[in-house]
Coordinates of C-alpha atoms in Angstrom, one line a residue:
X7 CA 10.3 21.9 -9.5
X8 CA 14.1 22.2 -9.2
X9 CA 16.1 21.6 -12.1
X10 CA 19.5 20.0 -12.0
X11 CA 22.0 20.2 -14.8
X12 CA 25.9 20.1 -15.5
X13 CA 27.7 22.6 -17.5
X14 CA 31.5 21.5 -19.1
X15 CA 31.7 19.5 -15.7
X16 CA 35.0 17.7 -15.2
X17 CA 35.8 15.1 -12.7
X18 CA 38.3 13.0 -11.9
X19 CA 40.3 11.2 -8.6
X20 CA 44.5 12.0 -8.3
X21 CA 45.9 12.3 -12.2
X22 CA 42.8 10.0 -12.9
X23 CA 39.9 12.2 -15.4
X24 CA 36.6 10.0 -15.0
X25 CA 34.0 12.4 -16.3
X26 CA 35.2 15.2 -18.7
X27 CA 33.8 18.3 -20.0
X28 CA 30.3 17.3 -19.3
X29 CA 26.8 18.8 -20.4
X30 CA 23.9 17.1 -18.6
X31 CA 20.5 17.8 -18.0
X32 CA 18.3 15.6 -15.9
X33 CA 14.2 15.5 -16.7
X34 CA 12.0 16.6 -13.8
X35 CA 10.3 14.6 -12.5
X36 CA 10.8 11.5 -14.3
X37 CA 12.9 8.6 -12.9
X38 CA 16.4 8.6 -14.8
X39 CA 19.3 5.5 -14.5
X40 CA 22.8 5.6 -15.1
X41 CA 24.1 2.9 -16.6
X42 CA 27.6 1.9 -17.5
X43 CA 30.9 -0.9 -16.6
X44 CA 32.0 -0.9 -13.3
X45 CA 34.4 2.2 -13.0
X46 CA 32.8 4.4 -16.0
X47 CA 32.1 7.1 -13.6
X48 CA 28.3 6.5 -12.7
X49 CA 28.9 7.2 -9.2
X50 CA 31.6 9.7 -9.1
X51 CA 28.7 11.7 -11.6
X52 CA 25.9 10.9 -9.1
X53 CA 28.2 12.1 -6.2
X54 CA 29.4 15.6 -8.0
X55 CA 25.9 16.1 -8.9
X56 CA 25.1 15.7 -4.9
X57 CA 27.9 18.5 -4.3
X58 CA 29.7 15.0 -2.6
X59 CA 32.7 15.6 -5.1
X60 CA 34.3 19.1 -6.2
X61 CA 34.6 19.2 -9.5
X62 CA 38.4 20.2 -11.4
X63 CA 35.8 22.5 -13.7
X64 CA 32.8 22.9 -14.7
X65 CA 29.5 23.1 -12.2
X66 CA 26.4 21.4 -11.0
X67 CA 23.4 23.7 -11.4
X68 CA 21.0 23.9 -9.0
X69 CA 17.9 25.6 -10.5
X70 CA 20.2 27.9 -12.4
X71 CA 22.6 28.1 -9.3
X72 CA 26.2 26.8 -8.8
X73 CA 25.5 24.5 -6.2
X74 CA 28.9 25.2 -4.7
X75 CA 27.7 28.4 -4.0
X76 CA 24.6 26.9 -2.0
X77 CA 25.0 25.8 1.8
X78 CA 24.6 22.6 2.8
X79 CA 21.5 23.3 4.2
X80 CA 19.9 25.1 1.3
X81 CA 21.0 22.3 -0.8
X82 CA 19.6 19.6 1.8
X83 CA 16.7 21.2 1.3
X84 CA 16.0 20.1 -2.3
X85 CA 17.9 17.0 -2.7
X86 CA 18.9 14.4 -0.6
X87 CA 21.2 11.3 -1.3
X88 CA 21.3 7.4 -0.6
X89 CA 24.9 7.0 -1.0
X90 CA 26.2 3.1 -1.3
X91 CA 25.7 0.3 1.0
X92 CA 25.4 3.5 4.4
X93 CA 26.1 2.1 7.7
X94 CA 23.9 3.5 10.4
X95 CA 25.3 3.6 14.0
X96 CA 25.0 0.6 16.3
X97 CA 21.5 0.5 18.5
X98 CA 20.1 3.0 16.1
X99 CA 16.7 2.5 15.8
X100 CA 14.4 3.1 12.6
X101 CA 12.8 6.2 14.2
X102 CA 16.0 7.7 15.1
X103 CA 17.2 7.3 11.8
X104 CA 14.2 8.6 9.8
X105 CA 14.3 11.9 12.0
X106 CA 17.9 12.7 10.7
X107 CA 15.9 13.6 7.5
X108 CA 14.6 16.7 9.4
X109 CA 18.1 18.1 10.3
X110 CA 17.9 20.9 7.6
X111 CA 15.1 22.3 8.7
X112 CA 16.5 22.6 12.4
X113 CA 18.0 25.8 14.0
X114 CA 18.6 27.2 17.8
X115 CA 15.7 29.1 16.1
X116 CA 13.4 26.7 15.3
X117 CA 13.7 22.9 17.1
X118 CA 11.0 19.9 16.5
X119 CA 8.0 20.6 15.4
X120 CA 4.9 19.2 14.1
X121 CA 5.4 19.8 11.1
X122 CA 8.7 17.5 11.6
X123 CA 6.6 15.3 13.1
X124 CA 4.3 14.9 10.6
X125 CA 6.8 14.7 7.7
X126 CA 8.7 11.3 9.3
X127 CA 5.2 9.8 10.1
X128 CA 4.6 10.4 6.6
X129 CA 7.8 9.1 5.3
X130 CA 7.8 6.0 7.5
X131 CA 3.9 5.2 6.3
X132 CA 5.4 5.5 2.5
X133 CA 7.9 3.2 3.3
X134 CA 5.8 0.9 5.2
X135 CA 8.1 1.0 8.1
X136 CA 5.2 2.3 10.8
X137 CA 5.3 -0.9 12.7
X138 CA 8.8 -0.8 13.1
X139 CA 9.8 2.1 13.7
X140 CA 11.2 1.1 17.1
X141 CA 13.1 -1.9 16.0
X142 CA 17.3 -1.5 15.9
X143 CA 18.4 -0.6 11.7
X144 CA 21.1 -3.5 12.4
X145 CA 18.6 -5.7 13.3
X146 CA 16.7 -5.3 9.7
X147 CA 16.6 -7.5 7.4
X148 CA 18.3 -6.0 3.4
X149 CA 14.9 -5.0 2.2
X150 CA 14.1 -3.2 5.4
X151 CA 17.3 -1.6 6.2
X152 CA 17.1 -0.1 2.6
X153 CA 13.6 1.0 3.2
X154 CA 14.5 2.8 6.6
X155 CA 17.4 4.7 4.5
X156 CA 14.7 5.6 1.5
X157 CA 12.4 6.7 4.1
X158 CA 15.2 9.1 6.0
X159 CA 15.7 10.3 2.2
X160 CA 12.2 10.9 2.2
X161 CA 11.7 13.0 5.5
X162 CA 14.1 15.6 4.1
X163 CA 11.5 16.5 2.0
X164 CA 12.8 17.1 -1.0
X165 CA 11.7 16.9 -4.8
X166 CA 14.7 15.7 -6.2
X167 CA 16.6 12.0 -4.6
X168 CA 19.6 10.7 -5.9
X169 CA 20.4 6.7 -5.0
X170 CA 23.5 4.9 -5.7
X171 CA 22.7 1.8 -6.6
X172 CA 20.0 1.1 -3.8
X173 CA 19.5 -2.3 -5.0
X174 CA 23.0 -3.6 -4.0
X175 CA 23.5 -6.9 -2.3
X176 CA 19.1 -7.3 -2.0
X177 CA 17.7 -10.8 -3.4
X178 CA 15.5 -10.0 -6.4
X179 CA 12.5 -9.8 -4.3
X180 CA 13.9 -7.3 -2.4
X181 CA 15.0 -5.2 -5.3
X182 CA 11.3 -5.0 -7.1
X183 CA 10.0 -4.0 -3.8
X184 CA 12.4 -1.1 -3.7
X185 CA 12.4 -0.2 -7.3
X186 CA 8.7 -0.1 -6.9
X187 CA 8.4 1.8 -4.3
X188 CA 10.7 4.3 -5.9
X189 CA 8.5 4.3 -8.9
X190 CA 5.2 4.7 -6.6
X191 CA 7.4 8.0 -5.4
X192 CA 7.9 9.2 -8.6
X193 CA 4.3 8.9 -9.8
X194 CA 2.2 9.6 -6.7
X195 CA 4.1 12.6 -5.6
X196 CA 6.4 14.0 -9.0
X197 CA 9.8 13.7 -7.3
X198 CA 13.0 13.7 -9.5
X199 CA 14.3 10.2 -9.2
X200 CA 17.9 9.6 -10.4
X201 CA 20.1 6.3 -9.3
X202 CA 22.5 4.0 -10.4
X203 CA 21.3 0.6 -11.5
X204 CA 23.6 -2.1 -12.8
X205 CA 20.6 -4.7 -13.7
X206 CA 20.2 -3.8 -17.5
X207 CA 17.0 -5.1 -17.5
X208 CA 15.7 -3.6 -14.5
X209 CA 16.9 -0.4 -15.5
X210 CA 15.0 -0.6 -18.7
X211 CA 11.7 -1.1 -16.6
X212 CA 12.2 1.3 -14.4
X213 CA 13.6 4.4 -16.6
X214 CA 11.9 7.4 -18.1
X215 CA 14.9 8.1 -19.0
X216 CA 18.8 6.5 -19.4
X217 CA 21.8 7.4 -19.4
X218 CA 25.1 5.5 -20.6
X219 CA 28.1 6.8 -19.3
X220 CA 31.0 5.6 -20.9
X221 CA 35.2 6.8 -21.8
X222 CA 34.6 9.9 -19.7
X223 CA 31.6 11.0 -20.9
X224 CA 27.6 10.0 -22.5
X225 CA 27.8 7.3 -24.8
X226 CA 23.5 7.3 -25.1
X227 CA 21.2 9.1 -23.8
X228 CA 17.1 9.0 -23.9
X229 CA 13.8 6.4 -23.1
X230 CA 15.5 2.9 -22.8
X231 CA 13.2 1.9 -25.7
X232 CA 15.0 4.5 -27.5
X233 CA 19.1 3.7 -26.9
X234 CA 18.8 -0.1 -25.7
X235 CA 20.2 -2.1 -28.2
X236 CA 23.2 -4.8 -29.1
X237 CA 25.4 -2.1 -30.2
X238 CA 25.2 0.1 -27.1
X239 CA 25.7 -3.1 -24.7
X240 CA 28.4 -4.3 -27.0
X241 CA 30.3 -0.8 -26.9
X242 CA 29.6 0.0 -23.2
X243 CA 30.0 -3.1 -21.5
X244 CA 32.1 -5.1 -24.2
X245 CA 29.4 -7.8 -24.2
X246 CA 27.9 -9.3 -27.0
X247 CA 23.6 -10.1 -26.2
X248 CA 20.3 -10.0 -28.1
X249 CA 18.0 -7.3 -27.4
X250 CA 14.5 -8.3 -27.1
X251 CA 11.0 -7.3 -26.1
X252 CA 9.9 -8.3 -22.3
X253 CA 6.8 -9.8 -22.5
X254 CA 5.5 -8.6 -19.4
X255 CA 6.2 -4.7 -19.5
X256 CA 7.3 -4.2 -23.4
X257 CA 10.2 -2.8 -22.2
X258 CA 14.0 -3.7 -23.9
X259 CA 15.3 -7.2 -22.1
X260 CA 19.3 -7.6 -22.7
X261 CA 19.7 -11.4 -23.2
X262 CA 23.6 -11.9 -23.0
X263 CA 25.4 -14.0 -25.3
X264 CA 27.9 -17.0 -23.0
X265 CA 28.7 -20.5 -22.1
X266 CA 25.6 -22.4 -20.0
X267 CA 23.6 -25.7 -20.8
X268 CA 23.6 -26.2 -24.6
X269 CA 19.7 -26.1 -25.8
X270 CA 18.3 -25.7 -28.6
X271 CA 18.2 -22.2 -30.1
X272 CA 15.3 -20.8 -31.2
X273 CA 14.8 -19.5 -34.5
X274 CA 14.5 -15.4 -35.1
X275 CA 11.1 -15.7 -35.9
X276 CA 10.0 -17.4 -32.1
X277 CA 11.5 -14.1 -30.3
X278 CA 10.6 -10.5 -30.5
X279 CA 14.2 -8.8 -31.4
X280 CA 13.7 -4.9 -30.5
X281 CA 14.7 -2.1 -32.9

């Protein structure tokens, strides 16, 4: 299974450092989140580590590789990326789309074959997007559109996917039905899942493993039921909360401290605080 890791990785926009003199190794095969404030560097990490972004120093290794010294299609090979909110073109339909998934593997050499074919049928199937696979990506709904981008990610094939926040802009239902189907991914078929979450809490769920990027660097790193906790919220975000166990999945559940309808607060000993 490929391995991806940073070694004294700096990046940074104009005069601007955002990530600096960074180690990082991401678990295979386990489903990491970043977390962190809104211009920490989650997504300028997620887009260096996709070869999106040259770094000022440093490198992204690629099983042992600098993945600057990789081509595109080598690297398309083993990773592919969901970037923010993508825009497909107009009369696209979900077919067309899916298929893009396959252009590493094409040549003048070597041009559709069933093996292509069999890999977007699969990818389309996983993402339960079969039935319309002939229907226009504009004319999706958020939940689908998502699923028709996931499933492109998918056709490439590869073991490792990085998604920038893939949730963005979906209604809650439509996030757990993404989330899940990225954790169905992971655990069915082993892939190295890494994206960028804002929902603290759904994070936590999801996560083998977290990651809090904060001032330029990792504030916390580990299993959510290790870092999560009042102190890390408090430093990363600058929010004060109570950290508690979800009853459903046992997994940390940030409950934020701010104005709303007064009621009556419940005692420590009513709630489950997590350690």
């Amino acid at each position: 299974m490929p391995s991806l890791k940073t070694k004294r990785l700096t990046l940074g926009y104009g005069e601007t450092t955002v990530i600096n003199n960074l180690d990082l190794s991401i678990p295979e095969g386990r489903i990491t989140v970043l977390i962190g404030s809104n211009g920490s560097g989650k997504s300028t990490l997620l887009r260096s580590l996709a070869r999106l972004l040259k770094p000022r120093e440093g490198t992204v290794l690629l099983n042992g590789k600098n993945i600057a010294s990789l081509s595109t299609k080598e690297v398309a090979k083993q990773m592919a990326i969901l970037p923010q909110t993508p825009v497909a073109p107009e009369g696209l339909t979900v077919l067309q789309l899916v298929k893009q998934g396959r252009y590493p593997y094409q040549s003048w050499l070597k041009q559709w074959s069933e093996e292509d074919e069999q890999a977007v049928q699969k990818a389309l199937a996983a993402t339960n997007l079969t039935d319309l696979a002939e229907r226009q990506v504009d004319s999706l709904s958020g939940g689908q559109r998502q699923r028709a981008w996931i499933a492109m990610s998918l056709a490439q094939d590869t073991d490792i996917l990085l998604l920038d926040e893939p949730t963005t802009y979906l209604d809650l239902a439509h996030q757990i039905e993404i989330l899940d189907l990225l954790y169905d991914l992971n655990r069915s078929e082993g892939r190295t899942i890494v994206m960028v979450l804002h929902d603290l809490n759904l994070a936590c769920r999801y996560a083998d493993y977290m990651i809090a990027v904060y001032r330029q660097g990792i504030f916390a790193q580990g299993e959510p039921e290790q870092i999560m906790s009042p102190g890390l919220v408090e430093k990363v975000f600058g929010l004060s909360c109570q950290v508690i166990t979800d009853p459903l999945y046992g997994t940390p559940l940030c409950v934020p401290y701010g104005k709303g309808k007064k009621q009556r607060r419940r005692g420590h000993n009513e709630i489950t605080a997590h350690a």
